[in-house]
CSV table of C-alpha atoms in Angstrom, one decimal:
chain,number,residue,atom,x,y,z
A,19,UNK,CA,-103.6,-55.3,150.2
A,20,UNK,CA,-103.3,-52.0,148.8
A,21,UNK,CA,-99.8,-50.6,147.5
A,22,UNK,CA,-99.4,-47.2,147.6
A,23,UNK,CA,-96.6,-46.0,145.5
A,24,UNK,CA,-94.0,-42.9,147.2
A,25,UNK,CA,-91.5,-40.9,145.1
A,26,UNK,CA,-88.7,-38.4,145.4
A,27,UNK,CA,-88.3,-36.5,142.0
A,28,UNK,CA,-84.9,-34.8,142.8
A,29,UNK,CA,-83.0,-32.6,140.1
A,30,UNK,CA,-80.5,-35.3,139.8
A,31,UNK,CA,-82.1,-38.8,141.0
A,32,UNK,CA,-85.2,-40.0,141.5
A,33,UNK,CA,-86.5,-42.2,143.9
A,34,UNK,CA,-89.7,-44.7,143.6
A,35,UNK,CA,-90.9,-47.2,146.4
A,36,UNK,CA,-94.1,-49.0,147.2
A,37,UNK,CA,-95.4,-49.1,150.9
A,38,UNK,CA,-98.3,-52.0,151.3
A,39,UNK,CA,-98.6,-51.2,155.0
A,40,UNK,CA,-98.2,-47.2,155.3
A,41,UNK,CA,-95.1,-48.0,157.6
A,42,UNK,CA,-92.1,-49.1,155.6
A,43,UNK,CA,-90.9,-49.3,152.0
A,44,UNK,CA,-89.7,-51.8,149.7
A,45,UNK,CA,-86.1,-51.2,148.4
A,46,UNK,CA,-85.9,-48.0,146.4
A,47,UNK,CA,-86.0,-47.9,142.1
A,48,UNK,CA,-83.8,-45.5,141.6
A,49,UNK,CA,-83.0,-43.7,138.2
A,50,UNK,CA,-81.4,-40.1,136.5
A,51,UNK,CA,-84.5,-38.1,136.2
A,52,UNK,CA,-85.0,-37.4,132.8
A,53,UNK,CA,-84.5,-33.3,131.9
A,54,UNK,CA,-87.8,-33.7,129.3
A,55,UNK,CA,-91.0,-33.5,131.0
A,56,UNK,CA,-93.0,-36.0,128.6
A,57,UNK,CA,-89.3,-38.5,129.2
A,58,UNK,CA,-90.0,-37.9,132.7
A,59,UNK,CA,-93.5,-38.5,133.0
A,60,UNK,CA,-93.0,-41.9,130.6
A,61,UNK,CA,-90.5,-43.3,132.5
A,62,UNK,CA,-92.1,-42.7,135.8
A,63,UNK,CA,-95.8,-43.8,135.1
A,64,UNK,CA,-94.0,-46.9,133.5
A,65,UNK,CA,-92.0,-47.8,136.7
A,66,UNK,CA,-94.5,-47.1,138.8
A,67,UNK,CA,-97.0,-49.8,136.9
A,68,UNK,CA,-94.1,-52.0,137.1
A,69,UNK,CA,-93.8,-51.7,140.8
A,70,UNK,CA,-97.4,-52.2,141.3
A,71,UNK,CA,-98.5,-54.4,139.2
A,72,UNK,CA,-100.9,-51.9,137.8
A,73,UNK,CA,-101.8,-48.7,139.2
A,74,UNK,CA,-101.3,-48.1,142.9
A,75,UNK,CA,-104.0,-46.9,145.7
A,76,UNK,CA,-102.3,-43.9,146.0
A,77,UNK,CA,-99.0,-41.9,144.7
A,78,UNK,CA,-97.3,-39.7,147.2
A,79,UNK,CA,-94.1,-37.7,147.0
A,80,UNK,CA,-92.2,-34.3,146.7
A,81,UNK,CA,-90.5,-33.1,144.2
A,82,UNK,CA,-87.7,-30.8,143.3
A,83,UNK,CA,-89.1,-27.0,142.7
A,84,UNK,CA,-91.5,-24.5,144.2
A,85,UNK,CA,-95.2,-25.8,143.4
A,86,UNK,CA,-98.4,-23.8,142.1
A,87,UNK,CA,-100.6,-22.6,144.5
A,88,UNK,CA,-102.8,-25.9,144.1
A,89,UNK,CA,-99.9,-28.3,143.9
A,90,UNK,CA,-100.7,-29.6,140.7
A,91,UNK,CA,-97.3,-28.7,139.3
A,92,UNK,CA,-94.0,-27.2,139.5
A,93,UNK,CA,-93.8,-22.8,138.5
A,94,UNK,CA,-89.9,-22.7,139.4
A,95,UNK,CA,-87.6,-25.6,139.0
A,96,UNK,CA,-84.2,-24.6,138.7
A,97,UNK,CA,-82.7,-27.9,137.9
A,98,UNK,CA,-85.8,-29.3,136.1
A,99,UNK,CA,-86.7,-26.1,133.8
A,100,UNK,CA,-88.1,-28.3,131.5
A,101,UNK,CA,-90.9,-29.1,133.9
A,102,UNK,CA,-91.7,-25.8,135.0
A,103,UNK,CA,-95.6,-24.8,134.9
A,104,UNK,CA,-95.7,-28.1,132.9
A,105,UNK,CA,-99.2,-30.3,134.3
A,106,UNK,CA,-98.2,-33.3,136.3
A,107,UNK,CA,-100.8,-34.5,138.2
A,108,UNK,CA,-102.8,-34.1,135.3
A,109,UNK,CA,-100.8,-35.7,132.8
A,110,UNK,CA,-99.5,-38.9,135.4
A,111,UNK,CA,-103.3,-39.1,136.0
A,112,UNK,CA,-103.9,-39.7,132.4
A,113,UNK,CA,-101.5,-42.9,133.3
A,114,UNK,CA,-101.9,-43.8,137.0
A,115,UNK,CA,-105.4,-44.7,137.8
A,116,UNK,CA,-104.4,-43.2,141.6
A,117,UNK,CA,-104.5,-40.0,143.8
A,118,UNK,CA,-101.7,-37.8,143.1
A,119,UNK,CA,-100.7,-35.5,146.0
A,120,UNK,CA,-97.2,-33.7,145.7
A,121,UNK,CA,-95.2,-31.8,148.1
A,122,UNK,CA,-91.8,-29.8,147.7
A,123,UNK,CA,-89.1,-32.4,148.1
A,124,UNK,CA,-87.4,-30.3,151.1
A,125,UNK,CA,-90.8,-30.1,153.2
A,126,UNK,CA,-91.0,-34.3,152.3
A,127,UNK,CA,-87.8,-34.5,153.3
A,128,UNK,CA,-88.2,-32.3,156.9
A,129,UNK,CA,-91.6,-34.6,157.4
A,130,UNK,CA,-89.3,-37.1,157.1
A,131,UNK,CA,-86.5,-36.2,159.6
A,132,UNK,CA,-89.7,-35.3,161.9
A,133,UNK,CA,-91.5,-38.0,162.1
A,134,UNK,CA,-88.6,-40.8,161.3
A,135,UNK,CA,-85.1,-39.5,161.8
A,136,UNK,CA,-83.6,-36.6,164.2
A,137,UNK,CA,-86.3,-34.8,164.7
A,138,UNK,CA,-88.5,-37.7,166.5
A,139,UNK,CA,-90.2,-36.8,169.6
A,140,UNK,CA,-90.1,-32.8,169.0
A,141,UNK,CA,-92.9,-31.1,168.1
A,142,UNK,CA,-92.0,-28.1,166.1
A,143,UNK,CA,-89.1,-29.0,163.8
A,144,UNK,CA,-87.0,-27.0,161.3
A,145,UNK,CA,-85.9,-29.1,158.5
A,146,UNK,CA,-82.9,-27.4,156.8
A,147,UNK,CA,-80.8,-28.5,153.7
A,148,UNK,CA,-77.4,-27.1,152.7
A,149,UNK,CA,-77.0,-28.8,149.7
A,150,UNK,CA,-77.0,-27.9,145.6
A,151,UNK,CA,-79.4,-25.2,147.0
A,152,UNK,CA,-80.6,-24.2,150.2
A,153,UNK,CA,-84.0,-24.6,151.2
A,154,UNK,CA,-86.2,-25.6,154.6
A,155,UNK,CA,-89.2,-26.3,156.2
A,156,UNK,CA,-91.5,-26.1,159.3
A,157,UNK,CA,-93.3,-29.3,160.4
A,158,UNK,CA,-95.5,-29.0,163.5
A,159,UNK,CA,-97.4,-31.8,165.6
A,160,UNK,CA,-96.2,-34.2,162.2
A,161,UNK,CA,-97.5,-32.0,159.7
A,162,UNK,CA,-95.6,-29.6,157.2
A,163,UNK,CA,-96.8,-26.0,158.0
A,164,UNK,CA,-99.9,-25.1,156.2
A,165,UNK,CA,-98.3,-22.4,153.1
A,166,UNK,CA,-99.3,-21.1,149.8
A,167,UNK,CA,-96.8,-21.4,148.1
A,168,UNK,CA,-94.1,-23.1,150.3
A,169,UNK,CA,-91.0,-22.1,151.9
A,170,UNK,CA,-87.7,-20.3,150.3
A,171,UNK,CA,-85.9,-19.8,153.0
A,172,UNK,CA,-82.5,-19.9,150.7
A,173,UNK,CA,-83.8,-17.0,149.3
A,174,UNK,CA,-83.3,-14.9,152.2
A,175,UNK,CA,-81.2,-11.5,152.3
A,176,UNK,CA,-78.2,-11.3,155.0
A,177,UNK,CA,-75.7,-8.7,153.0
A,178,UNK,CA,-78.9,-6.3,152.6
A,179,UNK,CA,-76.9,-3.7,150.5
A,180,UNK,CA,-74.8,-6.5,148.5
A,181,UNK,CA,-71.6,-4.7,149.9
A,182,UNK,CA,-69.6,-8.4,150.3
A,183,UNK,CA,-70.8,-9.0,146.7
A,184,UNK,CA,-71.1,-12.4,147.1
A,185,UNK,CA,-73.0,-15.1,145.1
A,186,UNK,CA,-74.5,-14.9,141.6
A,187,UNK,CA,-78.2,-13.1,142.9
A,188,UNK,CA,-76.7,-9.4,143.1
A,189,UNK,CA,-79.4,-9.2,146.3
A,190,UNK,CA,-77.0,-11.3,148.7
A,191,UNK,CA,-79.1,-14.4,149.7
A,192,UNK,CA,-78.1,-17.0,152.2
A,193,UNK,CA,-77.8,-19.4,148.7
A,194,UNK,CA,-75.3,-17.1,147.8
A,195,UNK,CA,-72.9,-17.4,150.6
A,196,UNK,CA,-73.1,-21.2,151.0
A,197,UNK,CA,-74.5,-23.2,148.6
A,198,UNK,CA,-73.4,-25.6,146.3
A,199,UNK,CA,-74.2,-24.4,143.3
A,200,UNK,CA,-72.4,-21.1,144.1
A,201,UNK,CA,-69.5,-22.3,145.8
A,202,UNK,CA,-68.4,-24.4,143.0
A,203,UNK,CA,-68.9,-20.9,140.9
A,204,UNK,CA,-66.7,-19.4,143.6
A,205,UNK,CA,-63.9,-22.2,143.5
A,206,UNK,CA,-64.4,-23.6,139.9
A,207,UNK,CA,-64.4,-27.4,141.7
A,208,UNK,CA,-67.0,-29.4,142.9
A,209,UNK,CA,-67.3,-28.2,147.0
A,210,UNK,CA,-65.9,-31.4,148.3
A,211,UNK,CA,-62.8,-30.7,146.5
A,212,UNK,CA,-62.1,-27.4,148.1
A,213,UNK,CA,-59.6,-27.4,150.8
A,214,UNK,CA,-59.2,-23.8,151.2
A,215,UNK,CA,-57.9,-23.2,155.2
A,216,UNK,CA,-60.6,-22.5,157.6
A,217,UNK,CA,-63.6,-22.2,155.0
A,218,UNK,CA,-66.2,-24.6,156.5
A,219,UNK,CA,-65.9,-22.8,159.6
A,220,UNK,CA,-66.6,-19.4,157.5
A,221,UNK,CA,-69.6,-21.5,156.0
A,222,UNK,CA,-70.8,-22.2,159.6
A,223,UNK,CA,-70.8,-19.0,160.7
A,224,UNK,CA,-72.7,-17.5,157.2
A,225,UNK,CA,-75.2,-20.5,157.5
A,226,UNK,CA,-75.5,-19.5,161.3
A,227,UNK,CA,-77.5,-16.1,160.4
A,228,UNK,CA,-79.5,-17.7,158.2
A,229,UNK,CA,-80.2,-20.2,160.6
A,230,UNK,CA,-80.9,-17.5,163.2
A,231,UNK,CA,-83.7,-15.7,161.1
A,232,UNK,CA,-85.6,-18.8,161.1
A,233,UNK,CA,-86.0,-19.9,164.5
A,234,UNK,CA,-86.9,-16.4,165.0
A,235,UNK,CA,-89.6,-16.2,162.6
A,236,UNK,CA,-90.7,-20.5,163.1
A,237,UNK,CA,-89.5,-20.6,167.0
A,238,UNK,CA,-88.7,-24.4,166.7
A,239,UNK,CA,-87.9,-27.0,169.0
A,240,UNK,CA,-85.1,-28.7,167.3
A,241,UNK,CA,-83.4,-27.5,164.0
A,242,UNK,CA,-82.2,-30.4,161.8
A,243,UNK,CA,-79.5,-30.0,159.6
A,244,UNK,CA,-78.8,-32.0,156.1
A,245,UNK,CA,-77.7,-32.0,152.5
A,246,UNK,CA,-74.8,-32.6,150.6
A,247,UNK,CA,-72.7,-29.5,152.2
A,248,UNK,CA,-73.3,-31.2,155.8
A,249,UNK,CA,-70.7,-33.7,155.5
A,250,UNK,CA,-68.1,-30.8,155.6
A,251,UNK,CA,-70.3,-28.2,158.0
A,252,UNK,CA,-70.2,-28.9,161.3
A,253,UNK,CA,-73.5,-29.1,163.3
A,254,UNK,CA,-72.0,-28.3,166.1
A,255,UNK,CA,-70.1,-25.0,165.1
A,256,UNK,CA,-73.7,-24.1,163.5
A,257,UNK,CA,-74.6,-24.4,166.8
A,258,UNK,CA,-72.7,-22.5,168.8
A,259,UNK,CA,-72.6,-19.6,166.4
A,260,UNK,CA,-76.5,-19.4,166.0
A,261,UNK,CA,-76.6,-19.9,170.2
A,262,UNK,CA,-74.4,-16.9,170.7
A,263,UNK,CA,-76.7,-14.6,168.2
A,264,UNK,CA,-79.8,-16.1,169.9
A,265,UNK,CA,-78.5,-15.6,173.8
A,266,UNK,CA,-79.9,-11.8,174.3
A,267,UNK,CA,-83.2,-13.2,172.2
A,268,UNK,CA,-84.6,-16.2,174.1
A,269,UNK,CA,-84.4,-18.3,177.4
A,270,UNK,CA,-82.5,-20.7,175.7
A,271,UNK,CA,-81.9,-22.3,172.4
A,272,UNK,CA,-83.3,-24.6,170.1
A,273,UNK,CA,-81.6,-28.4,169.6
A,274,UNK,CA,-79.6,-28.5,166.4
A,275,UNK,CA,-79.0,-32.2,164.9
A,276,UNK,CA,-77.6,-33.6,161.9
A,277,UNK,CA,-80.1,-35.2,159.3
A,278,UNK,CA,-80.4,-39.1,159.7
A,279,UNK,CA,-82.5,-40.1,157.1
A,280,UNK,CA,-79.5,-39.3,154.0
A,281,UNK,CA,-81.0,-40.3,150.7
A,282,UNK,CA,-84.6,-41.8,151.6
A,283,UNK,CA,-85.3,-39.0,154.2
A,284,UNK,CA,-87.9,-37.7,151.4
A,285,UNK,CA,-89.4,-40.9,150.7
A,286,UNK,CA,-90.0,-41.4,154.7
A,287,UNK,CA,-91.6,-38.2,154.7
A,288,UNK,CA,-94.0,-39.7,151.8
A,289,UNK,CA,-95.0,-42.9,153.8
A,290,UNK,CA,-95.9,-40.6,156.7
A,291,UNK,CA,-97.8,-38.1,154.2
A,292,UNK,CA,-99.7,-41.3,152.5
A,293,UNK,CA,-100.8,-42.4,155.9
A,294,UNK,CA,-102.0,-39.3,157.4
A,295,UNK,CA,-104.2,-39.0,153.9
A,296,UNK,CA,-105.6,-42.5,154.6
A,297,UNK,CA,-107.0,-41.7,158.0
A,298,UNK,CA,-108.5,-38.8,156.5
A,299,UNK,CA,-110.1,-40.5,154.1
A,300,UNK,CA,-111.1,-43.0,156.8
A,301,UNK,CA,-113.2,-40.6,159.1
């Protein structure tokens, strides 16, 4: 039987598991990913041969950053700048006798909640994480949205003359207003430790418009919420807020859910990804 080897490089962690049925996963290697791109590539390759007991059918997996055009490698990885336009396929090829396919680690992670979590049963999904960064994705019929160089939604503008001054960008993004990253600028403490009256529901209503461009440029189904910020958002306040901007724009609204998946939503994503490869390669 064949094992086919999934992976979630994060910023932080990453995740490796082997798949011998293109369903489920064995229990999850995980390690700090190393900030060095040869470390990285070592220490990967090696645990991946470990896993398998050689090399693997296949390798499958996102990783943290915005990809080249022909997903051979990341060109912008703010928490991995080490790795930036830095050959990974090529150079895990050189170690991995396998087929190398890599995704962003958000769209993995939206396949994920699509096809295996809170999105199930919806055809058009919006992935969205509020997290160190923010970031999204469309999936469609259990496929991540055909792009050239993927999606940055975080990126967007909603203070389009910078006149809150808010966040780090000087071009007032939705990352500036409620990510991680800049919220701990903002407080000097890690988010979880702020306890400042009344913010999360200021962070609902900033995430709201961000959330409201979206469906009006994807039109989704269901929009599915996750990431580290989540677990002090509330969905529901997301909700209503994005509802009330949407209510003179169409019939009705979109679904909103909280993320399932936490931690292995990516590596889901991957199994799903590997499988969907392997009937291509089939017919």
């Amino acid at each position: 039987m064949s094992n086919y080897l999934l992976f979630d490089i994060g910023g932080t962690k990453t995740r490796l598991a082997v798949s011998e049925d293109l369903s489920s996963f064995s229990e999850p290697v995980i390690f700090e990913t190393p900030q060095n791109f040869e470390e990285g590539i070592e220490k990967i390759s090696s645990e991946v041969t470990k896993l398998c007991g050689g090399s693997p059918a296949m390798m499958v997996g996102g990783i943290a950053g915005s990809l080249d055009r022909n997903k051979k490698m990341l060109f912008r990885a703010p928490n991995l700048p080490e790795w930036n336009t830095r050959p990974f396929v090529d150079e895990m090829s050189k170690r991995v006798d396998a087929s190398i396919h890599i995704e962003n680690d958000t769209a993995m992670v939206g396949l994920g909640e699509a096809t295996h979590g809170a999105g199930q049963g919806h055809n058009i999904v919006v992935y969205i994480t509020i997290s160190t960064g923010v970031n999204g994705a469309k999936v469609s019929a259990g496929k991540i949205d055909e792009n050239i160089y993927g999606f940055e939604i975080g990126h967007q503008i909603i203070d389009f003359d910078n006149s809150l001054n808010i966040g780090s960008s000087g071009v007032g993004t939705l990352e500036d207003f409620i990510s991680g990253r800049e919220t701990e600028k903002r407080y000097g403490v890690h988010p979880k430790d702020v306890n400042e009256q009344g913010i999360w529901e200021k962070y609902a209503k900033w995430a709201s418009y961000g959330v409201y461009n979206t469906i009006l440029h994807w039109s989704p189904e269901i929009v599915v919420l996750g990431g580290s910020m989540m677990n002090d958002i509330r969905v529901e306040d997301i909700g209503k807020n994005t509802r009330a901007l949407l209510k003179d724009v169409y019939p009705e609204s979109p679904k909103f859910a909280k993320a399932t998946l936490g931690s292995v939503g990516g590596l889901h994503g991957a199994v799903h990804y590997a499988r969907s490869i392997a009937k291509e390669e089939l017919n």
